[in-house]
Amino acid sequence: MAHARPRPYMTAVTSSPQDQRAGVARQVLIALGLATGPVVALGFTRFAYALLLPSMHHTLGWTYAQAGGMNTANAAGYILGAASAVHWARRLGDRAAFLWSLALSALALLATAAWADFSALLALRFIGGLATAVTFVIGSALVSRVAAGAPRRRSALPVAVYMAGVGVGVVISGLVVPAALSAGDDGWRLGWLLMGAAAAVALLPAWLGARRVPDSADTQAAVLARHQLRRLGPTFAWYVLFGAGYVSYMTFVIALLRTQGLGASMTALFFVVLGLSSAVTTLVVWSRLAGRLRGGRATALVAALVFAGVLPVLLMTPGPFSALLSAVVFGAGFMAGPTAATLIARRMLPPTGWTAGIALLTVAFSVGQAAGPLASGLLSDGEGGIARGLWLSAGLLVIAALTALFQREHAAS
């Protein structure tokens, strides 16, 4: 049934403080609906795998290289999904592409519960990565339109709300998956099944949010000019390195904590604390800070913070304190990366280039995410174990922080 086209909620032009507050509230509600995309795309499809990996590794007889290969397949799908997101936005319309890809993600999660064959699971991880990339990229572009016209500092709030969905997804995973794993050797199947069911439920708030996003002919996806890509070069390089560094930690940290003697309840608490730290800092800190820092300062700070979050589990005495400290510090920074990258694209590109810019940045992110777990897994299979693989993660994050400082601020054109 046809309905009235939604109006842009641009708080910068409202006439009173009450109108401004109402406009911000509407923006937040829309962003909350869209945030179910990253809840599923990253919180469930990507990061919950870290909780399920020890059980699948043991039950299915995998090596760490095979376990890392699962995330590499997911990241390879993510690359293809990010690269094709503009195509699907044009072909289906951005709202429809966002919702259909989210539905495919839910189906992939449900199907993962039904298979034990390595090749079949590899294919499903690939499909899940492809679908969730389309969801995440198009959702990022949609939420960028929500605050079009708002002052620079305030325009970061809807993006931060959207990205906070990842932390919420991590928290949900940290509560649901350990309960599922208590069912025994087939608990990993129940974990995927429950997350698939939750992803299906998420379609309703996603639809409610997407249908209220402002729609304007001058914000349709366009191909970026060569000079626009060149001036974002340092951010592209940073995103490859950051993606490789942070996802290696997220893939193997639970397995490391289990080898250090932490039980299932402690590792579940670790995951919940990490997710809460991510959601809270993204909303409270990065929604303000990322909008104020110019050039690559925000992205450099993010990489440095995430690097600091890796160190406690590598340098401190193994135990609950070092694990939870790592969860708080790492959680405070890891989803600030996509927040900062989205805001850079929004500031330095015209509205017609937002979807394409975010898609290409996500491709760079995905390249790093594809290479990181496989390289880390290969190192973890050798002498030194999982810790050796995580030192690779730490080194890549340091290089990422230094690379980000080369990014300069440019006006959108």
mmCIF file of C-alpha atoms in Angstrom:
data_model
loop_
_atom_site.group_PDB
_atom_site.id
_atom_site.type_symbol
_atom_site.label_atom_id
_atom_site.label_comp_id
_atom_site.label_asym_id
_atom_site.label_seq_id
_atom_site.Cartn_x
_atom_site.Cartn_y
_atom_site.Cartn_z
ATOM 1 C CA MET A 1 0.000 0.000 0.000
ATOM 2 C CA ALA A 2 1.330 3.417 -0.934
ATOM 3 C CA HIS A 3 2.261 5.794 1.823
ATOM 4 C CA ALA A 4 3.538 9.336 2.050
ATOM 5 C CA ARG A 5 7.195 9.811 1.318
ATOM 6 C CA PRO A 6 9.063 10.575 4.547
ATOM 7 C CA ARG A 7 10.582 13.998 5.024
ATOM 8 C CA PRO A 8 14.237 14.495 5.951
ATOM 9 C CA TYR A 9 14.582 15.220 9.659
ATOM 10 C CA MET A 10 17.084 18.045 9.550
ATOM 11 C CA THR A 11 17.410 19.441 13.040
ATOM 12 C CA ALA A 12 19.616 22.263 11.795
ATOM 13 C CA VAL A 13 16.569 24.092 10.390
ATOM 14 C CA THR A 14 14.065 23.603 13.198
ATOM 15 C CA SER A 15 12.783 26.750 14.842
ATOM 16 C CA SER A 16 12.844 25.954 18.558
ATOM 17 C CA PRO A 17 14.729 23.795 21.070
ATOM 18 C CA GLN A 18 11.607 21.627 21.413
ATOM 19 C CA ASP A 19 11.512 21.036 17.654
ATOM 20 C CA GLN A 20 15.228 20.242 17.659
ATOM 21 C CA ARG A 21 14.807 17.682 20.434
ATOM 22 C CA ALA A 22 11.855 16.117 18.617
ATOM 23 C CA GLY A 23 13.895 15.945 15.418
ATOM 24 C CA VAL A 24 16.815 14.276 17.197
ATOM 25 C CA ALA A 25 14.424 11.796 18.845
ATOM 26 C CA ARG A 26 12.982 10.870 15.436
ATOM 27 C CA GLN A 27 16.477 10.408 14.024
ATOM 28 C CA VAL A 28 17.436 8.131 16.923
ATOM 29 C CA LEU A 29 14.299 6.001 16.506
ATOM 30 C CA ILE A 30 14.994 5.536 12.791
ATOM 31 C CA ALA A 31 18.634 4.691 13.521
ATOM 32 C CA LEU A 32 17.538 2.162 16.154
ATOM 33 C CA GLY A 33 15.436 0.356 13.579
ATOM 34 C CA LEU A 34 18.290 0.329 11.076
ATOM 35 C CA ALA A 35 20.687 -0.829 13.830
ATOM 36 C CA THR A 36 19.160 -4.296 13.704
ATOM 37 C CA GLY A 37 21.220 -4.668 10.509
ATOM 38 C CA PRO A 38 24.609 -4.570 12.286
ATOM 39 C CA VAL A 39 23.159 -6.588 15.183
ATOM 40 C CA VAL A 40 22.734 -9.449 12.701
ATOM 41 C CA ALA A 41 25.501 -8.653 10.202
ATOM 42 C CA LEU A 42 28.338 -8.366 12.693
ATOM 43 C CA GLY A 43 27.020 -9.238 16.151
ATOM 44 C CA PHE A 44 25.588 -12.606 15.026
ATOM 45 C CA THR A 45 27.055 -13.620 11.671
ATOM 46 C CA ARG A 46 30.659 -12.585 12.289
ATOM 47 C CA PHE A 47 31.505 -12.200 15.968
ATOM 48 C CA ALA A 48 29.375 -14.934 17.556
ATOM 49 C CA TYR A 49 31.563 -17.390 15.654
ATOM 50 C CA ALA A 50 34.329 -16.671 18.194
ATOM 51 C CA LEU A 51 32.127 -18.123 20.933
ATOM 52 C CA LEU A 52 31.140 -21.122 18.833
ATOM 53 C CA LEU A 53 34.633 -21.788 17.458
ATOM 54 C CA PRO A 54 36.019 -23.831 20.434
ATOM 55 C CA SER A 55 33.023 -26.186 20.346
ATOM 56 C CA MET A 56 33.070 -26.537 16.541
ATOM 57 C CA HIS A 57 36.868 -26.893 16.560
ATOM 58 C CA HIS A 58 36.621 -29.762 19.070
ATOM 59 C CA THR A 59 33.465 -31.487 17.840
ATOM 60 C CA LEU A 60 34.249 -31.285 14.126
ATOM 61 C CA GLY A 61 37.997 -31.956 14.460
ATOM 62 C CA TRP A 62 39.235 -28.759 12.814
ATOM 63 C CA THR A 63 42.739 -27.292 12.830
ATOM 64 C CA TYR A 64 43.106 -23.615 13.724
ATOM 65 C CA ALA A 65 43.858 -22.909 10.066
ATOM 66 C CA GLN A 66 40.480 -24.433 9.159
ATOM 67 C CA ALA A 67 38.809 -22.439 11.904
ATOM 68 C CA GLY A 68 40.417 -19.250 10.593
ATOM 69 C CA GLY A 69 39.468 -20.276 7.063
ATOM 70 C CA MET A 70 35.802 -20.130 8.072
ATOM 71 C CA ASN A 71 36.153 -16.444 8.853
ATOM 72 C CA THR A 72 38.211 -15.957 5.707
ATOM 73 C CA ALA A 73 35.319 -17.417 3.679
ATOM 74 C CA ASN A 74 32.944 -15.101 5.516
ATOM 75 C CA ALA A 75 35.191 -12.151 4.766
ATOM 76 C CA ALA A 76 35.519 -13.170 1.094
ATOM 77 C CA GLY A 77 31.735 -13.104 0.845
ATOM 78 C CA TYR A 78 31.819 -9.770 2.621
ATOM 79 C CA ILE A 79 34.167 -8.399 -0.049
ATOM 80 C CA LEU A 80 31.809 -9.459 -2.833
ATOM 81 C CA GLY A 81 28.794 -8.131 -0.953
ATOM 82 C CA ALA A 82 30.413 -4.760 -0.295
ATOM 83 C CA ALA A 83 31.584 -4.505 -3.916
ATOM 84 C CA SER A 84 28.090 -5.267 -5.221
ATOM 85 C CA ALA A 85 26.112 -3.207 -2.701
ATOM 86 C CA VAL A 86 25.757 -0.223 -5.033
ATOM 87 C CA HIS A 87 24.481 -2.536 -7.761
ATOM 88 C CA TRP A 88 21.806 -3.996 -5.482
ATOM 89 C CA ALA A 89 20.832 -0.551 -4.211
ATOM 90 C CA ARG A 90 20.259 0.599 -7.786
ATOM 91 C CA ARG A 91 18.531 -2.587 -8.908
ATOM 92 C CA LEU A 92 16.201 -3.151 -5.957
ATOM 93 C CA GLY A 93 16.145 0.241 -4.276
ATOM 94 C CA ASP A 94 18.169 0.872 -1.146
ATOM 95 C CA ARG A 95 15.431 -0.002 1.350
ATOM 96 C CA ALA A 96 14.502 -3.252 -0.407
ATOM 97 C CA ALA A 97 18.154 -4.276 -0.789
ATOM 98 C CA PHE A 98 18.729 -3.614 2.922
ATOM 99 C CA LEU A 99 15.754 -5.769 3.951
ATOM 100 C CA TRP A 100 16.227 -8.621 1.471
ATOM 101 C CA SER A 101 19.905 -8.999 2.348
ATOM 102 C CA LEU A 102 18.995 -9.047 6.042
ATOM 103 C CA ALA A 103 16.476 -11.818 5.332
ATOM 104 C CA LEU A 104 19.155 -13.818 3.483
ATOM 105 C CA SER A 105 21.467 -13.401 6.480
ATOM 106 C CA ALA A 106 18.798 -14.899 8.739
ATOM 107 C CA LEU A 107 18.400 -17.879 6.385
ATOM 108 C CA ALA A 108 22.174 -18.453 6.289
ATOM 109 C CA LEU A 109 22.324 -18.488 10.099
ATOM 110 C CA LEU A 110 19.478 -20.983 10.288
ATOM 111 C CA ALA A 111 21.021 -23.214 7.606
ATOM 112 C CA THR A 112 24.380 -23.284 9.426
ATOM 113 C CA ALA A 113 22.696 -25.204 12.238
ATOM 114 C CA ALA A 114 21.788 -28.016 9.828
ATOM 115 C CA TRP A 115 25.263 -28.913 8.486
ATOM 116 C CA ALA A 116 28.479 -30.426 9.845
ATOM 117 C CA ASP A 117 30.317 -30.827 6.526
ATOM 118 C CA PHE A 118 33.279 -28.429 6.320
ATOM 119 C CA SER A 119 32.646 -27.470 2.676
ATOM 120 C CA ALA A 120 28.960 -26.778 3.293
ATOM 121 C CA LEU A 121 29.731 -24.636 6.338
ATOM 122 C CA LEU A 122 32.401 -22.792 4.348
ATOM 123 C CA ALA A 123 29.806 -22.000 1.656
ATOM 124 C CA LEU A 124 27.275 -20.807 4.223
ATOM 125 C CA ARG A 125 29.860 -18.564 5.872
ATOM 126 C CA PHE A 126 30.563 -17.093 2.421
ATOM 127 C CA ILE A 127 26.863 -16.497 1.720
ATOM 128 C CA GLY A 128 26.385 -14.993 5.169
ATOM 129 C CA GLY A 129 29.292 -12.629 4.597
ATOM 130 C CA LEU A 130 27.943 -11.532 1.217
ATOM 131 C CA ALA A 131 24.448 -10.835 2.552
ATOM 132 C CA THR A 132 25.559 -9.063 5.695
ATOM 133 C CA ALA A 133 27.934 -6.795 3.765
ATOM 134 C CA VAL A 134 25.069 -5.588 1.604
ATOM 135 C CA THR A 135 23.011 -5.034 4.751
ATOM 136 C CA PHE A 136 25.787 -3.165 6.540
ATOM 137 C CA VAL A 137 26.856 -0.958 3.622
ATOM 138 C CA ILE A 138 23.379 0.073 2.567
ATOM 139 C CA GLY A 139 22.292 0.513 6.169
ATOM 140 C CA SER A 140 25.290 2.801 6.741
ATOM 141 C CA ALA A 141 24.284 4.904 3.733
ATOM 142 C CA LEU A 142 20.665 5.030 4.883
ATOM 143 C CA VAL A 143 21.577 6.168 8.376
ATOM 144 C CA SER A 144 23.938 8.796 6.910
ATOM 145 C CA ARG A 145 20.898 10.324 5.192
ATOM 146 C CA VAL A 146 18.917 10.487 8.415
ATOM 147 C CA ALA A 147 20.854 13.496 9.731
ATOM 148 C CA ALA A 148 21.542 15.179 6.377
ATOM 149 C CA GLY A 149 21.751 18.917 7.005
ATOM 150 C CA ALA A 150 22.420 18.630 10.737
ATOM 151 C CA PRO A 151 25.461 20.349 12.302
ATOM 152 C CA ARG A 152 28.651 18.325 12.015
ATOM 153 C CA ARG A 153 28.831 17.380 15.695
ATOM 154 C CA ARG A 154 25.200 16.303 15.858
ATOM 155 C CA SER A 155 25.246 14.396 12.562
ATOM 156 C CA ALA A 156 27.427 11.694 14.119
ATOM 157 C CA LEU A 157 24.681 10.596 16.561
ATOM 158 C CA PRO A 158 22.523 8.499 14.169
ATOM 159 C CA VAL A 159 25.657 6.820 12.773
ATOM 160 C CA ALA A 160 26.821 6.013 16.313
ATOM 161 C CA VAL A 161 23.400 4.588 17.222
ATOM 162 C CA TYR A 162 23.552 2.414 14.113
ATOM 163 C CA MET A 163 27.072 1.156 14.875
ATOM 164 C CA ALA A 164 26.141 0.496 18.513
ATOM 165 C CA GLY A 165 23.947 -2.278 17.143
ATOM 166 C CA VAL A 166 27.104 -4.363 16.754
ATOM 167 C CA GLY A 167 27.775 -4.182 20.493
ATOM 168 C CA VAL A 168 24.170 -5.108 21.211
ATOM 169 C CA GLY A 169 24.525 -8.125 18.919
ATOM 170 C CA VAL A 170 27.708 -9.160 20.727
ATOM 171 C CA VAL A 171 25.915 -8.925 24.095
ATOM 172 C CA ILE A 172 23.004 -11.027 22.828
ATOM 173 C CA SER A 173 25.453 -13.590 21.465
ATOM 174 C CA GLY A 174 27.307 -13.647 24.779
ATOM 175 C CA LEU A 175 24.078 -14.487 26.579
ATOM 176 C CA VAL A 176 22.519 -16.899 24.091
ATOM 177 C CA VAL A 177 25.442 -18.935 22.776
ATOM 178 C CA PRO A 178 26.878 -20.182 26.113
ATOM 179 C CA ALA A 179 23.406 -21.347 27.135
ATOM 180 C CA ALA A 180 23.126 -23.204 23.828
ATOM 181 C CA LEU A 181 26.568 -24.773 24.207
ATOM 182 C CA SER A 182 25.555 -26.249 27.548
ATOM 183 C CA ALA A 183 23.325 -28.641 25.548
ATOM 184 C CA GLY A 184 26.396 -30.752 24.704
ATOM 185 C CA ASP A 185 28.328 -31.537 21.526
ATOM 186 C CA ASP A 186 25.469 -30.310 19.330
ATOM 187 C CA GLY A 187 25.137 -27.075 21.286
ATOM 188 C CA TRP A 188 26.862 -25.170 18.497
ATOM 189 C CA ARG A 189 23.941 -26.087 16.222
ATOM 190 C CA LEU A 190 21.457 -24.712 18.737
ATOM 191 C CA GLY A 191 23.510 -21.520 18.977
ATOM 192 C CA TRP A 192 23.286 -20.879 15.234
ATOM 193 C CA LEU A 193 19.590 -21.795 15.269
ATOM 194 C CA LEU A 194 18.750 -19.309 18.026
ATOM 195 C CA MET A 195 20.667 -16.496 16.345
ATOM 196 C CA GLY A 196 18.929 -17.260 13.046
ATOM 197 C CA ALA A 197 15.560 -17.015 14.770
ATOM 198 C CA ALA A 198 16.556 -13.705 16.388
ATOM 199 C CA ALA A 199 17.700 -12.418 12.978
ATOM 200 C CA ALA A 200 14.288 -13.255 11.519
ATOM 201 C CA VAL A 201 12.586 -11.306 14.317
ATOM 202 C CA ALA A 202 14.907 -8.343 13.592
ATOM 203 C CA LEU A 203 13.298 -7.904 10.163
ATOM 204 C CA LEU A 204 10.324 -6.046 11.658
ATOM 205 C CA PRO A 205 12.199 -3.176 13.360
ATOM 206 C CA ALA A 206 14.525 -3.021 10.335
ATOM 207 C CA TRP A 207 11.523 -2.505 8.042
ATOM 208 C CA LEU A 208 10.004 0.118 10.359
ATOM 209 C CA GLY A 209 13.281 2.066 10.405
ATOM 210 C CA ALA A 210 14.044 1.762 6.682
ATOM 211 C CA ARG A 211 10.621 2.991 5.575
ATOM 212 C CA ARG A 212 11.140 6.278 7.471
ATOM 213 C CA VAL A 213 14.524 7.164 5.971
ATOM 214 C CA PRO A 214 14.368 10.329 3.853
ATOM 215 C CA ASP A 215 14.291 9.551 0.138
ATOM 216 C CA SER A 216 15.610 12.100 -2.319
ATOM 217 C CA ALA A 217 16.654 11.882 -5.950
ATOM 218 C CA ASP A 218 19.954 13.646 -5.255
ATOM 219 C CA THR A 219 21.133 10.979 -2.823
ATOM 220 C CA GLN A 220 21.075 8.018 -5.192
ATOM 221 C CA ALA A 221 24.293 6.014 -5.489
ATOM 222 C CA ALA A 222 26.848 7.346 -7.968
ATOM 223 C CA VAL A 223 30.274 6.241 -9.179
ATOM 224 C CA LEU A 224 33.129 8.063 -7.464
ATOM 225 C CA ALA A 225 35.617 10.151 -9.420
ATOM 226 C CA ARG A 226 39.297 9.217 -9.358
ATOM 227 C CA HIS A 227 40.289 12.313 -7.356
ATOM 228 C CA GLN A 228 37.707 11.433 -4.691
ATOM 229 C CA LEU A 229 39.236 7.986 -4.277
ATOM 230 C CA ARG A 230 42.819 9.316 -4.173
ATOM 231 C CA ARG A 231 42.205 11.711 -1.331
ATOM 232 C CA LEU A 232 40.736 8.892 0.776
ATOM 233 C CA GLY A 233 43.813 6.715 0.103
ATOM 234 C CA PRO A 234 45.208 6.711 3.677
ATOM 235 C CA THR A 235 41.804 5.728 5.053
ATOM 236 C CA PHE A 236 41.557 2.837 2.589
ATOM 237 C CA ALA A 237 45.019 1.596 3.670
ATOM 238 C CA TRP A 238 44.148 2.078 7.345
ATOM 239 C CA TYR A 239 40.939 0.097 6.945
ATOM 240 C CA VAL A 240 42.711 -2.921 5.402
ATOM 241 C CA LEU A 241 45.214 -3.021 8.268
ATOM 242 C CA PHE A 242 42.603 -2.338 10.946
ATOM 243 C CA GLY A 243 40.286 -5.030 9.569
ATOM 244 C CA ALA A 244 43.079 -7.627 9.591
ATOM 245 C CA GLY A 245 44.215 -6.683 13.080
ATOM 246 C CA TYR A 246 40.962 -6.445 14.957
ATOM 247 C CA VAL A 247 39.211 -9.466 13.416
ATOM 248 C CA SER A 248 42.118 -11.805 14.207
ATOM 249 C CA TYR A 249 41.627 -10.961 17.875
ATOM 250 C CA MET A 250 37.853 -11.361 17.642
ATOM 251 C CA THR A 251 38.224 -14.735 15.925
ATOM 252 C CA PHE A 252 40.689 -16.362 18.314
ATOM 253 C CA VAL A 253 40.521 -14.548 21.668
ATOM 254 C CA ILE A 254 37.907 -16.904 23.126
ATOM 255 C CA ALA A 255 40.006 -19.915 22.124
ATOM 256 C CA LEU A 256 43.041 -18.242 23.778
ATOM 257 C CA LEU A 257 41.137 -17.595 27.002
ATOM 258 C CA ARG A 258 40.004 -21.218 27.098
ATOM 259 C CA THR A 259 43.618 -22.417 26.748
ATOM 260 C CA GLN A 260 44.511 -20.060 29.619
ATOM 261 C CA GLY A 261 42.075 -21.909 31.861
ATOM 262 C CA LEU A 262 39.006 -19.673 31.791
ATOM 263 C CA GLY A 263 35.744 -21.582 31.825
ATOM 264 C CA ALA A 264 32.615 -21.184 29.719
ATOM 265 C CA SER A 265 30.909 -18.788 32.138
ATOM 266 C CA MET A 266 33.959 -16.507 32.264
ATOM 267 C CA THR A 267 34.387 -16.395 28.500
ATOM 268 C CA ALA A 268 30.671 -15.633 28.147
ATOM 269 C CA LEU A 269 31.064 -12.756 30.617
ATOM 270 C CA PHE A 270 34.073 -11.556 28.604
ATOM 271 C CA PHE A 271 31.930 -11.404 25.458
ATOM 272 C CA VAL A 272 29.070 -9.585 27.198
ATOM 273 C CA VAL A 273 31.433 -7.016 28.734
ATOM 274 C CA LEU A 274 33.084 -6.456 25.349
ATOM 275 C CA GLY A 275 29.709 -5.879 23.706
ATOM 276 C CA LEU A 276 28.478 -3.542 26.441
ATOM 277 C CA SER A 277 31.710 -1.545 26.301
ATOM 278 C CA SER A 278 31.325 -1.225 22.536
ATOM 279 C CA ALA A 279 27.689 -0.140 22.625
ATOM 280 C CA VAL A 280 28.127 2.360 25.461
ATOM 281 C CA THR A 281 31.322 4.017 24.209
ATOM 282 C CA THR A 282 30.038 4.182 20.627
ATOM 283 C CA LEU A 283 26.959 6.053 21.835
ATOM 284 C CA VAL A 284 28.440 8.165 24.627
ATOM 285 C CA VAL A 285 32.005 8.843 23.483
ATOM 286 C CA TRP A 286 32.422 8.252 19.763
ATOM 287 C CA SER A 287 29.128 9.892 18.759
ATOM 288 C CA ARG A 288 30.729 13.157 19.954
ATOM 289 C CA LEU A 289 34.448 12.594 19.521
ATOM 290 C CA ALA A 290 34.450 11.179 15.983
ATOM 291 C CA GLY A 291 32.467 14.167 14.738
ATOM 292 C CA ARG A 292 34.985 16.646 16.178
ATOM 293 C CA LEU A 293 38.330 15.138 15.186
ATOM 294 C CA ARG A 294 39.508 16.096 11.715
ATOM 295 C CA GLY A 295 41.342 14.098 9.081
ATOM 296 C CA GLY A 296 42.643 10.740 10.266
ATOM 297 C CA ARG A 297 42.932 11.584 13.952
ATOM 298 C CA ALA A 298 39.826 9.630 14.916
ATOM 299 C CA THR A 299 40.857 6.529 12.955
ATOM 300 C CA ALA A 300 44.384 6.664 14.385
ATOM 301 C CA LEU A 301 43.002 6.925 17.915
ATOM 302 C CA VAL A 302 40.666 3.994 17.288
ATOM 303 C CA ALA A 303 43.488 1.722 16.083
ATOM 304 C CA ALA A 304 45.703 2.713 19.022
ATOM 305 C CA LEU A 305 42.917 1.979 21.510
ATOM 306 C CA VAL A 306 42.153 -1.406 19.973
ATOM 307 C CA PHE A 307 45.880 -2.249 20.050
ATOM 308 C CA ALA A 308 45.913 -1.408 23.755
ATOM 309 C CA GLY A 309 42.933 -3.739 24.193
ATOM 310 C CA VAL A 310 44.830 -6.703 22.741
ATOM 311 C CA LEU A 311 47.789 -6.364 25.121
ATOM 312 C CA PRO A 312 46.272 -7.492 28.475
ATOM 313 C CA VAL A 313 45.618 -11.063 27.288
ATOM 314 C CA LEU A 314 49.146 -11.263 25.854
ATOM 315 C CA LEU A 315 51.263 -9.552 28.534
ATOM 316 C CA MET A 316 49.418 -9.855 31.831
ATOM 317 C CA THR A 317 49.021 -12.884 34.072
ATOM 318 C CA PRO A 318 46.198 -14.994 32.611
ATOM 319 C CA GLY A 319 42.979 -14.746 34.572
ATOM 320 C CA PRO A 320 39.634 -12.946 34.852
ATOM 321 C CA PHE A 321 41.148 -9.497 35.471
ATOM 322 C CA SER A 322 43.312 -9.413 32.351
ATOM 323 C CA ALA A 323 40.480 -10.863 30.251
ATOM 324 C CA LEU A 324 37.895 -8.322 31.413
ATOM 325 C CA LEU A 325 40.362 -5.427 31.103
ATOM 326 C CA SER A 326 40.997 -6.501 27.520
ATOM 327 C CA ALA A 327 37.249 -6.737 26.884
ATOM 328 C CA VAL A 328 36.613 -3.199 28.183
ATOM 329 C CA VAL A 329 39.480 -1.516 26.302
ATOM 330 C CA PHE A 330 39.123 -3.456 23.053
ATOM 331 C CA GLY A 331 35.343 -3.098 23.165
ATOM 332 C CA ALA A 332 35.661 0.653 23.621
ATOM 333 C CA GLY A 333 37.379 0.978 20.266
ATOM 334 C CA PHE A 334 36.658 -1.814 17.828
ATOM 335 C CA MET A 335 33.324 -0.578 16.410
ATOM 336 C CA ALA A 336 34.483 3.016 16.501
ATOM 337 C CA GLY A 337 36.457 2.079 13.377
ATOM 338 C CA PRO A 338 33.424 1.733 11.083
ATOM 339 C CA THR A 339 31.863 4.765 12.794
ATOM 340 C CA ALA A 340 34.895 6.926 12.021
ATOM 341 C CA ALA A 341 35.235 5.568 8.473
ATOM 342 C CA THR A 342 31.563 6.257 7.722
ATOM 343 C CA LEU A 343 31.868 9.816 9.023
ATOM 344 C CA ILE A 344 34.994 10.445 6.928
ATOM 345 C CA ALA A 345 33.134 9.298 3.803
ATOM 346 C CA ARG A 346 30.149 11.444 4.754
ATOM 347 C CA ARG A 347 32.283 14.569 5.287
ATOM 348 C CA MET A 348 34.583 14.225 2.277
ATOM 349 C CA LEU A 349 32.166 12.964 -0.364
ATOM 350 C CA PRO A 350 29.002 14.516 -1.804
ATOM 351 C CA PRO A 351 25.697 12.812 -0.856
ATOM 352 C CA THR A 352 25.612 11.104 -4.268
ATOM 353 C CA GLY A 353 28.860 9.345 -3.369
ATOM 354 C CA TRP A 354 28.006 8.144 0.144
ATOM 355 C CA THR A 355 26.816 4.644 -0.769
ATOM 356 C CA ALA A 356 29.703 4.049 -3.199
ATOM 357 C CA GLY A 357 32.261 5.498 -0.782
ATOM 358 C CA ILE A 358 31.064 3.432 2.170
ATOM 359 C CA ALA A 359 30.909 0.343 -0.065
ATOM 360 C CA LEU A 360 34.500 0.753 -1.267
ATOM 361 C CA LEU A 361 35.764 1.424 2.244
ATOM 362 C CA THR A 362 33.962 -1.715 3.380
ATOM 363 C CA VAL A 363 35.663 -3.668 0.596
ATOM 364 C CA ALA A 364 39.023 -2.512 1.983
ATOM 365 C CA PHE A 365 37.891 -3.484 5.477
ATOM 366 C CA SER A 366 36.821 -6.889 4.189
ATOM 367 C CA VAL A 367 40.142 -7.550 2.460
ATOM 368 C CA GLY A 368 41.826 -7.138 5.819
ATOM 369 C CA GLN A 369 39.207 -9.293 7.518
ATOM 370 C CA ALA A 370 39.753 -12.043 4.939
ATOM 371 C CA ALA A 371 43.540 -12.121 5.302
ATOM 372 C CA GLY A 372 43.820 -11.595 9.051
ATOM 373 C CA PRO A 373 42.148 -14.751 10.471
ATOM 374 C CA LEU A 374 43.846 -17.070 7.989
ATOM 375 C CA ALA A 375 47.317 -15.644 8.672
ATOM 376 C CA SER A 376 46.676 -15.618 12.410
ATOM 377 C CA GLY A 377 45.336 -19.183 12.278
ATOM 378 C CA LEU A 378 48.419 -20.440 10.429
ATOM 379 C CA LEU A 379 50.681 -18.832 13.029
ATOM 380 C CA SER A 380 48.537 -20.246 15.840
ATOM 381 C CA ASP A 381 49.025 -23.790 14.522
ATOM 382 C CA GLY A 382 52.788 -23.393 14.913
ATOM 383 C CA GLU A 383 55.080 -23.004 17.909
ATOM 384 C CA GLY A 384 53.765 -20.382 20.329
ATOM 385 C CA GLY A 385 50.099 -21.237 19.795
ATOM 386 C CA ILE A 386 47.254 -18.741 19.624
ATOM 387 C CA ALA A 387 49.211 -15.999 21.380
ATOM 388 C CA ARG A 388 51.647 -15.901 18.469
ATOM 389 C CA GLY A 389 48.773 -15.296 16.068
ATOM 390 C CA LEU A 390 47.429 -12.474 18.233
ATOM 391 C CA TRP A 391 50.806 -10.718 18.221
ATOM 392 C CA LEU A 392 50.299 -10.381 14.464
ATOM 393 C CA SER A 393 47.002 -8.662 15.270
ATOM 394 C CA ALA A 394 48.751 -6.222 17.605
ATOM 395 C CA GLY A 395 51.443 -5.360 15.058
ATOM 396 C CA LEU A 396 48.932 -4.668 12.298
ATOM 397 C CA LEU A 397 46.979 -2.324 14.566
ATOM 398 C CA VAL A 398 50.109 -0.271 15.311
ATOM 399 C CA ILE A 399 50.813 0.117 11.592
ATOM 400 C CA ALA A 400 47.165 1.044 11.028
ATOM 401 C CA ALA A 401 47.346 3.840 13.616
ATOM 402 C CA LEU A 402 50.432 5.325 11.965
ATOM 403 C CA THR A 403 48.905 5.057 8.479
ATOM 404 C CA ALA A 404 45.736 6.874 9.548
ATOM 405 C CA LEU A 405 47.709 10.006 10.476
ATOM 406 C CA PHE A 406 48.431 10.611 6.787
ATOM 407 C CA GLN A 407 44.737 11.275 6.093
ATOM 408 C CA ARG A 408 43.986 14.964 5.584
ATOM 409 C CA GLU A 409 40.610 16.679 5.764
ATOM 410 C CA HIS A 410 38.980 17.666 2.444
ATOM 411 C CA ALA A 411 35.725 19.415 1.742
ATOM 412 C CA ALA A 412 33.061 17.327 0.035
ATOM 413 C CA SER A 413 33.135 17.702 -3.751
#
